[in-house]
PDB file of C-alpha atoms in Angstrom:
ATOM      1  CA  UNK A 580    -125.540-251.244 139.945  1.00 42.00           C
ATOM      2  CA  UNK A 581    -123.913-248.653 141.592  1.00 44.00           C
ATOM      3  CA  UNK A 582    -125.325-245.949 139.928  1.00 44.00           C
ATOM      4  CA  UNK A 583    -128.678-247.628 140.615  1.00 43.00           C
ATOM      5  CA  UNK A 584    -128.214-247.467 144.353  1.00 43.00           C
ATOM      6  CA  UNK A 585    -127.084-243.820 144.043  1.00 42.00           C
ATOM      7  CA  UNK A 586    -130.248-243.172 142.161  1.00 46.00           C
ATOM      8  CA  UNK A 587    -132.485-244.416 145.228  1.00 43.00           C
ATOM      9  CA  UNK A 588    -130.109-242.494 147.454  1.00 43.00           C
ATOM     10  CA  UNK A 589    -130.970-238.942 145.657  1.00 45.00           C
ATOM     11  CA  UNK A 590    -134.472-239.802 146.551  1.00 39.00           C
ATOM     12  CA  UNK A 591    -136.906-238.028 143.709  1.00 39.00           C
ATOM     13  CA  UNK A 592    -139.664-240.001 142.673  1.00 34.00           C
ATOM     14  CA  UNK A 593    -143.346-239.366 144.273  1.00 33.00           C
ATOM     15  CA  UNK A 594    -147.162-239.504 144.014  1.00 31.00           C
ATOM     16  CA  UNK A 595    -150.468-238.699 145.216  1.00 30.00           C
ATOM     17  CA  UNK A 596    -153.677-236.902 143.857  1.00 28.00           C
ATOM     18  CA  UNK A 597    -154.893-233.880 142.645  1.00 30.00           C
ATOM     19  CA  UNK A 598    -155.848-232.424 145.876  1.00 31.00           C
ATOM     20  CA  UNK A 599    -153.147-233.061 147.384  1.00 35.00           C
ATOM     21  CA  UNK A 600    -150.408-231.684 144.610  1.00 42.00           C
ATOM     22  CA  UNK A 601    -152.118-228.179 145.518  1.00 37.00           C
ATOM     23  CA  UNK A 602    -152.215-228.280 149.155  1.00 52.00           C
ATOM     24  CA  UNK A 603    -150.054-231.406 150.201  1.00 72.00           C
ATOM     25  CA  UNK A 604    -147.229-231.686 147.343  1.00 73.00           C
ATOM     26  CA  UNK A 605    -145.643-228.506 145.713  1.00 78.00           C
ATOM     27  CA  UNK A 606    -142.936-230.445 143.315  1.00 77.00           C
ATOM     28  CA  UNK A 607    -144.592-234.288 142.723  1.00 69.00           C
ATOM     29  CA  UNK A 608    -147.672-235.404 140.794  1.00 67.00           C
ATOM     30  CA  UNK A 609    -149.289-237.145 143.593  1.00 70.00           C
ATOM     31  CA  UNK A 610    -152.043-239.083 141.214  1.00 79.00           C
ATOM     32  CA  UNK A 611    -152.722-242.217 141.045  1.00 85.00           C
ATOM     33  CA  UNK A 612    -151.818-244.296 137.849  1.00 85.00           C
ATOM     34  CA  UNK A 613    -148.938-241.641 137.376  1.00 87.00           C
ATOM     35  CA  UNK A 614    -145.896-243.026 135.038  1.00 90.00           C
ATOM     36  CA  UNK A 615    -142.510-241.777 135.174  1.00 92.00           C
ATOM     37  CA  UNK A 616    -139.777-243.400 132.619  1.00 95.00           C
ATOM     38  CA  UNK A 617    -136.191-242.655 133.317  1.00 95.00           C
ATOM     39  CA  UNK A 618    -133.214-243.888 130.926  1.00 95.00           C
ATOM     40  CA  UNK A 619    -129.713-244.499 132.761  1.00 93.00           C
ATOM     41  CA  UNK A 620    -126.789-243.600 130.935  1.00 95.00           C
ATOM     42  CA  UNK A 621    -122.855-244.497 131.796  1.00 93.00           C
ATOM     43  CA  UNK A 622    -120.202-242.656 132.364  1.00 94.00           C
ATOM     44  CA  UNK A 623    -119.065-242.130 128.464  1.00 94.00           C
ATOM     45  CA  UNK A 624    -123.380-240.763 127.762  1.00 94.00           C
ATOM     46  CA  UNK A 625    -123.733-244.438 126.637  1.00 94.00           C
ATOM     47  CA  UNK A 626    -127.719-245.609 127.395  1.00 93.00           C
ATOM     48  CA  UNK A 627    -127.442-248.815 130.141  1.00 90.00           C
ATOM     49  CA  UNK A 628    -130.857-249.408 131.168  1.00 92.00           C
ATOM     50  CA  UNK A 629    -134.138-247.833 132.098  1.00 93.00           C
ATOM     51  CA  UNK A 630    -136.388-247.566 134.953  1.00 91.00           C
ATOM     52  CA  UNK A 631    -139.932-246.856 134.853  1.00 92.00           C
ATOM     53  CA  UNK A 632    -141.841-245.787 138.199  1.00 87.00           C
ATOM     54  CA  UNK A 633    -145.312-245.671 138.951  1.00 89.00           C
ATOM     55  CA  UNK A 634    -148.060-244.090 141.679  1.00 85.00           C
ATOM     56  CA  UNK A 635    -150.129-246.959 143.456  1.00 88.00           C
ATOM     57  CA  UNK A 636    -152.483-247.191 146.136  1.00 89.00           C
ATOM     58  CA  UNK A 637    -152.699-243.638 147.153  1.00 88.00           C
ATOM     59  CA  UNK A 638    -154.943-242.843 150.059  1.00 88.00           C
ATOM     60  CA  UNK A 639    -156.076-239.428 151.790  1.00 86.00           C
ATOM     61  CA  UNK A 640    -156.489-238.188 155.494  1.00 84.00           C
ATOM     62  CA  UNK A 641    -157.460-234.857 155.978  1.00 80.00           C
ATOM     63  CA  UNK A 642    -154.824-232.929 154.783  1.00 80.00           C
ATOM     64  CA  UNK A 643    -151.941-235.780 154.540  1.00 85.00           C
ATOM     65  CA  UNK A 644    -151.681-237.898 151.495  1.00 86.00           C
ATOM     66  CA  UNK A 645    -149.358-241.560 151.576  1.00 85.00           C
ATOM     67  CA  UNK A 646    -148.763-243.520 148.367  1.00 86.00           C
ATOM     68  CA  UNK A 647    -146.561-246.366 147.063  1.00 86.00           C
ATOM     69  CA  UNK A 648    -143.809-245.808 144.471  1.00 84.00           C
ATOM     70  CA  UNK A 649    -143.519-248.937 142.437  1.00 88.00           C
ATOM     71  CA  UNK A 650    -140.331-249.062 140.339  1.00 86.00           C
ATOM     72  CA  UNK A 651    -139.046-251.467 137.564  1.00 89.00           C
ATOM     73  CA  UNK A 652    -135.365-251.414 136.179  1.00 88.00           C
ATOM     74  CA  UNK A 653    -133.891-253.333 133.763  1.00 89.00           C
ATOM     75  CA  UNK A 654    -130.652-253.054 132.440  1.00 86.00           C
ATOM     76  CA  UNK A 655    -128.748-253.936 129.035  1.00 85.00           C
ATOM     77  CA  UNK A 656    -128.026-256.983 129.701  1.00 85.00           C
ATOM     78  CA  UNK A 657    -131.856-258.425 129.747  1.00 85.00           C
ATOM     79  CA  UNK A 658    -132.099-258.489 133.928  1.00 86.00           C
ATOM     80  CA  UNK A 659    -135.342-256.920 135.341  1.00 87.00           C
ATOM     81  CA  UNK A 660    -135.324-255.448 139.044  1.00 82.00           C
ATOM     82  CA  UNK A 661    -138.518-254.570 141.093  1.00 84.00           C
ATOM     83  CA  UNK A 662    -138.592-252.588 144.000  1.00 81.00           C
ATOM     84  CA  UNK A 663    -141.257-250.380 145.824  1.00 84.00           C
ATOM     85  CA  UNK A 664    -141.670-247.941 148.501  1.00 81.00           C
ATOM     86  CA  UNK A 665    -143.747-245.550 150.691  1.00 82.00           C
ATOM     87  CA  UNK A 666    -143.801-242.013 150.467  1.00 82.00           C
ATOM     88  CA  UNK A 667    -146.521-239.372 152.406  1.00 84.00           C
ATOM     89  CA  UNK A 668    -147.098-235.623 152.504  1.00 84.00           C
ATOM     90  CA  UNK A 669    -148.306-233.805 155.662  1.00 82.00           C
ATOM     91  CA  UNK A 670    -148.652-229.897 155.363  1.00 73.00           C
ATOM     92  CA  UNK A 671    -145.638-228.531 153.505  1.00 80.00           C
ATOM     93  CA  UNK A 672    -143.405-231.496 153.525  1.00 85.00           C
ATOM     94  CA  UNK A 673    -143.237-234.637 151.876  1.00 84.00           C
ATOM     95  CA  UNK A 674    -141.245-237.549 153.222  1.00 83.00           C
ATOM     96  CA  UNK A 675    -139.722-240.636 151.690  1.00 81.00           C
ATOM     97  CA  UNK A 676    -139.865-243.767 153.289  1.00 78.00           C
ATOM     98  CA  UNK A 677    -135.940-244.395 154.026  1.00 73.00           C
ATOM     99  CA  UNK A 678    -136.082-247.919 153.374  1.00 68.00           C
ATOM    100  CA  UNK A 679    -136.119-246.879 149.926  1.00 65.00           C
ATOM    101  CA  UNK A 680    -132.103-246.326 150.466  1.00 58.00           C
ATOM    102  CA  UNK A 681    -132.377-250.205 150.762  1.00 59.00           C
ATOM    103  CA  UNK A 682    -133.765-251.297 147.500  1.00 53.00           C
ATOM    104  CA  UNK A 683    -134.388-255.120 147.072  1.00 52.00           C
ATOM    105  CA  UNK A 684    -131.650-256.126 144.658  1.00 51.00           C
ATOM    106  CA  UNK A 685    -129.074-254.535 147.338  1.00 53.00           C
ATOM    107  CA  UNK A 686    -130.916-256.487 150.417  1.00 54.00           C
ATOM    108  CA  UNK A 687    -130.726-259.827 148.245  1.00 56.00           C
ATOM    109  CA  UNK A 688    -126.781-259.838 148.864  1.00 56.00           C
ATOM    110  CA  UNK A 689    -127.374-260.826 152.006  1.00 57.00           C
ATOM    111  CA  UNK A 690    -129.612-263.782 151.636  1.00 57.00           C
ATOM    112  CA  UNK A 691    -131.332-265.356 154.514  1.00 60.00           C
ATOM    113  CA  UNK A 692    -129.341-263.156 157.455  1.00 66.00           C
ATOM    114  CA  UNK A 693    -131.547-261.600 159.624  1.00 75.00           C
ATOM    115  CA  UNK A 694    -131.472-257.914 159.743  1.00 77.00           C
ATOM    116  CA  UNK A 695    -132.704-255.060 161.521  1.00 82.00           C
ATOM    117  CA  UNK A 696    -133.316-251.442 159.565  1.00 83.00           C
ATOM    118  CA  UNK A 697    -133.565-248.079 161.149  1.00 87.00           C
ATOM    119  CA  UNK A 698    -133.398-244.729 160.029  1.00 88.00           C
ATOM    120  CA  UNK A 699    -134.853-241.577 159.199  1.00 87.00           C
ATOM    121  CA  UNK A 700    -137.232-241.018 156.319  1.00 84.00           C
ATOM    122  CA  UNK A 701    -136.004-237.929 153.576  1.00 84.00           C
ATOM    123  CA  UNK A 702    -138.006-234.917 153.861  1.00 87.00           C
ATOM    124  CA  UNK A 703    -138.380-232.249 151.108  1.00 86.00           C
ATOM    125  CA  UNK A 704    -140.222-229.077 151.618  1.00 88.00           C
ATOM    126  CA  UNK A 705    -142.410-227.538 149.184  1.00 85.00           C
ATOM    127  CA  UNK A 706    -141.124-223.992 149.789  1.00 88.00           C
ATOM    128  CA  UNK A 707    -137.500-224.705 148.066  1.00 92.00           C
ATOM    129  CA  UNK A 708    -135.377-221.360 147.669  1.00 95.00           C
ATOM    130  CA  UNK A 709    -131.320-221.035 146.346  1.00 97.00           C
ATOM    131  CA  UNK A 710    -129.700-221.397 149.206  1.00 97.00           C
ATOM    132  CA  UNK A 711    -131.360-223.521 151.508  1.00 97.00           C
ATOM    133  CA  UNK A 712    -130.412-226.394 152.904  1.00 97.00           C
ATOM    134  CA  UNK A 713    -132.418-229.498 153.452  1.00 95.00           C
ATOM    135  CA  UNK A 714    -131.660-232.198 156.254  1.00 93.00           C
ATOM    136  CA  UNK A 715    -130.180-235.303 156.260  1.00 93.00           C
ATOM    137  CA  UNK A 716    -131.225-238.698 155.931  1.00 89.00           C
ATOM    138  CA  UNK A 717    -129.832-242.292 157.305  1.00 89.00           C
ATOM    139  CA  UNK A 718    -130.899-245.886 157.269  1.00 87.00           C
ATOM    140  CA  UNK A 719    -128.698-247.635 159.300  1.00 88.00           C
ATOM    141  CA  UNK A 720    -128.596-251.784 158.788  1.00 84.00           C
ATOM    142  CA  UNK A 721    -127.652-253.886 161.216  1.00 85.00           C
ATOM    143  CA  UNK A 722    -127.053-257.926 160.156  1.00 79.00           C
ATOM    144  CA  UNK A 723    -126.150-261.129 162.107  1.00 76.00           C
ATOM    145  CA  UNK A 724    -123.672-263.381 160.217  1.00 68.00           C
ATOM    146  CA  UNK A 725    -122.491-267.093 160.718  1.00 65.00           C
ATOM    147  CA  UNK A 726    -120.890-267.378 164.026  1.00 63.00           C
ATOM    148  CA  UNK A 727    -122.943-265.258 165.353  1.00 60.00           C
ATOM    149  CA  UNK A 728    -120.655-262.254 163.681  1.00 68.00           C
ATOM    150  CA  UNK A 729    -122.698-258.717 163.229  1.00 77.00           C
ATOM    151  CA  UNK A 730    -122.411-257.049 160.713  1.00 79.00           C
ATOM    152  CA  UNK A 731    -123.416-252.881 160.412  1.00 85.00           C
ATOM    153  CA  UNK A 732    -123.970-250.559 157.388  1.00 83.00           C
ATOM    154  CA  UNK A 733    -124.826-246.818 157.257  1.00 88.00           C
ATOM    155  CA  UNK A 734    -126.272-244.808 154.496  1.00 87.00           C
ATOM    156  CA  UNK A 735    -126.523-241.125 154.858  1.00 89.00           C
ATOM    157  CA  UNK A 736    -127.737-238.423 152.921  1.00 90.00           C
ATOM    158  CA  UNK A 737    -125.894-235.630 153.751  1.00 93.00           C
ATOM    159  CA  UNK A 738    -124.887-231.766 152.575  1.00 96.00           C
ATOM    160  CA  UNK A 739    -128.409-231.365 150.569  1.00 95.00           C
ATOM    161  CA  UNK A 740    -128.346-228.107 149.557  1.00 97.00           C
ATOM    162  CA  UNK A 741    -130.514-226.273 146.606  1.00 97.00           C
ATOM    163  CA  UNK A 742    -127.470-224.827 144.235  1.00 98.00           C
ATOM    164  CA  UNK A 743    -129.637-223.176 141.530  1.00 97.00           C
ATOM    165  CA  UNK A 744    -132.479-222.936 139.010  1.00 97.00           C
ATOM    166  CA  UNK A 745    -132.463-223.841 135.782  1.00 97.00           C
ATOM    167  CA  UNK A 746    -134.697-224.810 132.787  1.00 98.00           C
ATOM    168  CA  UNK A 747    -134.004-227.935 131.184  1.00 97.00           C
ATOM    169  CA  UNK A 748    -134.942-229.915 128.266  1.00 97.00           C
ATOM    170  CA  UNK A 749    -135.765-234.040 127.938  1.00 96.00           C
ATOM    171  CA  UNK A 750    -137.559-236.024 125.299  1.00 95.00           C
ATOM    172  CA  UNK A 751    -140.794-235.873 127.783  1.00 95.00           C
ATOM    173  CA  UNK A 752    -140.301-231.522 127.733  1.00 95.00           C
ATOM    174  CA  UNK A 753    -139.028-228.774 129.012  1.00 97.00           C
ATOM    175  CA  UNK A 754    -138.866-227.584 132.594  1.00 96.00           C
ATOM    176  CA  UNK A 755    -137.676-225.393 135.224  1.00 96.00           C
ATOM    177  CA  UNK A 756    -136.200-227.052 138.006  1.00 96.00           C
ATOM    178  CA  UNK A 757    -134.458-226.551 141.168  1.00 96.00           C
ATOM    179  CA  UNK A 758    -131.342-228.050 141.175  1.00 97.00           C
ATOM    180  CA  UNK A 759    -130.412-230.067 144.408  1.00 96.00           C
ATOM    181  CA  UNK A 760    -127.011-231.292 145.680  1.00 97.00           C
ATOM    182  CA  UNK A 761    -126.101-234.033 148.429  1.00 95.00           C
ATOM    183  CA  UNK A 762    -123.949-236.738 149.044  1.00 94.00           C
ATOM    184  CA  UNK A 763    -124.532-240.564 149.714  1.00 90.00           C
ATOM    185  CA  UNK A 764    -121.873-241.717 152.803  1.00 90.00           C
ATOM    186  CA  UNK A 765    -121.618-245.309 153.039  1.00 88.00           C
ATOM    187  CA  UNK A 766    -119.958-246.925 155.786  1.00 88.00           C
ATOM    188  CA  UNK A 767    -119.116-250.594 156.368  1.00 83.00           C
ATOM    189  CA  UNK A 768    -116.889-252.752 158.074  1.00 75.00           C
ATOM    190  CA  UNK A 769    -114.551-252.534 155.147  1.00 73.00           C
ATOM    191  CA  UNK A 770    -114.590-248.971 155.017  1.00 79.00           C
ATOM    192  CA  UNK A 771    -116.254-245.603 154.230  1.00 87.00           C
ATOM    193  CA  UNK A 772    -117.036-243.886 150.722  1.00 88.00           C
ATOM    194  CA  UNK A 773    -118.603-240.440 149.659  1.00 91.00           C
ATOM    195  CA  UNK A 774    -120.102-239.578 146.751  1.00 91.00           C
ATOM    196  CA  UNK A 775    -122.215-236.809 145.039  1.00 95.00           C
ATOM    197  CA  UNK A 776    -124.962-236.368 143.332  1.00 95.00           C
ATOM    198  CA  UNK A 777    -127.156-233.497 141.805  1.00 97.00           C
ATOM    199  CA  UNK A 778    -130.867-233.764 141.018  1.00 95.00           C
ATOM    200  CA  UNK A 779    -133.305-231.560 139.017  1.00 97.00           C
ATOM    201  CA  UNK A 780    -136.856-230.917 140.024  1.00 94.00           C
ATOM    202  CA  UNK A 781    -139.369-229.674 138.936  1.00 93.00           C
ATOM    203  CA  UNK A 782    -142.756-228.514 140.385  1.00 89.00           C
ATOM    204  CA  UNK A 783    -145.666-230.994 138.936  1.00 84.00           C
ATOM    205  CA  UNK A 784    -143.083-233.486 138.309  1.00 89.00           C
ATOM    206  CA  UNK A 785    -140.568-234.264 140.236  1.00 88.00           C
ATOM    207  CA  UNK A 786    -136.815-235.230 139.079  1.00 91.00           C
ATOM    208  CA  UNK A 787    -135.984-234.385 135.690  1.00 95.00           C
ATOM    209  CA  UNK A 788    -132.643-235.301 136.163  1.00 96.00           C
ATOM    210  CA  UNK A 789    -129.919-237.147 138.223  1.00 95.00           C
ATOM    211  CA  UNK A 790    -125.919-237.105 137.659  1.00 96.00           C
ATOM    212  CA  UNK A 791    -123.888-239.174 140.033  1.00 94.00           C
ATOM    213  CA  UNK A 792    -119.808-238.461 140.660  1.00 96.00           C
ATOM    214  CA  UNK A 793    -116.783-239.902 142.313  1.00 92.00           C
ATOM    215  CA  UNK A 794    -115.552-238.335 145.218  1.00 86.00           C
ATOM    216  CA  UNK A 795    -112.920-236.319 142.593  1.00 90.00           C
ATOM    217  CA  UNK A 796    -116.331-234.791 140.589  1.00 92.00           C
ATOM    218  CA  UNK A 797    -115.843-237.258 137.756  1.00 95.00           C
ATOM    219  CA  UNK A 798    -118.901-237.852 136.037  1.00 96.00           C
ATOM    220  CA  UNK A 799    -120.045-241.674 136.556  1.00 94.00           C
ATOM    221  CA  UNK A 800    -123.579-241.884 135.378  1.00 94.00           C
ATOM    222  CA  UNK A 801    -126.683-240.243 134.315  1.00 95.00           C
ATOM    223  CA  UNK A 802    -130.478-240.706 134.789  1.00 95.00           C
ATOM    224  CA  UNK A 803    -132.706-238.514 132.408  1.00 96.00           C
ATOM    225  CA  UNK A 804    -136.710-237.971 132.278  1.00 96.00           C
ATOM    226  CA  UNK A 805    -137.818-239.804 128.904  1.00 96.00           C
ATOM    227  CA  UNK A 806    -141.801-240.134 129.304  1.00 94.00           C
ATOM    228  CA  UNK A 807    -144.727-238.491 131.643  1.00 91.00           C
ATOM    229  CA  UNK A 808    -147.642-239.980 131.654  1.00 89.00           C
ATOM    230  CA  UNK A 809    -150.374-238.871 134.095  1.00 79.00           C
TER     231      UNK A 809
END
């Protein structure tokens, strides 16, 4: 489940239309009815569950473009997961709802507490370059326990930085993709924790690719592009 969260966290999934790929959306295949299907993998390359996402309800404004993101995940063990999220595109960036850092099977921990989310959505521009850097993102959750107790959590993405390019091959093709570092800082009453991740991404598609590590570099799970369907 971790590695699930950390998924969400590297924020790569998108879609739209046509149009809007060419003038809206550099890197993501913003049309409707779009299927992505991503296989999860453990820390030993052993398979644990896949995820399949798909573009819904995409609508068009001029030059902006919003969409939903509707994901399913199940794992090995026979339990299904659905989630979904917003995501829009406005000149040369495209931004990522940041509630998405919050999927549902996290938020269901918490039962019936009420809750208050804030944050700021991820951006990704479509000019990427080695080198650059890309801001941070936050969603900040804010819960009131039994006894009237509050509770706070903070997700950040932080240190996103484009490392490299690099063509890389799948079951669903090859493809040259920028490859994106950043870190996922979670803080909680009961402490802090760090953790990296890479991502590769491709123009037309979006991630390829996702490896998750401990805060020593250690390899602790994979996600891999197994199936495009447009």
């Amino acid at each position: 489940m971790k590695h699930y969260f950390l998924l969400f966290a590297a924020l790569c999934f998108t879609a739209g239309t046509a149009v809007a790929q060419s003038s809206c959306s550099q890197y993501y295949p913003l049309v409707e009815g779009t299927s992505l299907q991503y296989t999860n993998y453990d820390k030993k390359g052993k398979e644990d569950g896949q995820m399949e996402y798909k573009v819904t309800n995409v609508a068009e404004s001029g030059d902006s473009v919003s969409a939903t993101m509707v994901l399913e995940f199940s794992d090995n063990k026979g339990n299904t997961y659905t989630s979904d999220y917003g995501i829009s595109c406005d000149g040369n960036v495209v931004r990522i709802d940041f509630k998405s850092l919050m999927n549902e099977q996290m938020m269901s921990q918490f039962g019936e507490m009420e809750m208050d989310i804030t944050g700021t959505d991820v951006e990704l521009p479509n000019n990427l370059s080695v080198g650059q850097e890309l801001p941070d993102s936050n969603v900040n959750l804010k819960m009131k326990m039994a006894g009237a107790v509050n509770m706070n959590m903070n997700v950040e993405t932080i240190n996103r930085k484009v490392e490299k390019k690099e063509s890389l091959t799948t079951p669903a093709g090859t493809f040259d993709c920028y490859v994106i570092y950043s870190e996922t800082r979670t803080k909680m009453m009961m402490g802090n924790q760090t953790q990296p991740s890479r991502i590769w991404l491709a123009e037309g598609v979006g991630m390829v690719k996702q490896e998750s590590y401990n805060k020593s570099g250690k390899l602790m799970g994979s996600t891999l592009l197994t199936q495009l369907s447009r």
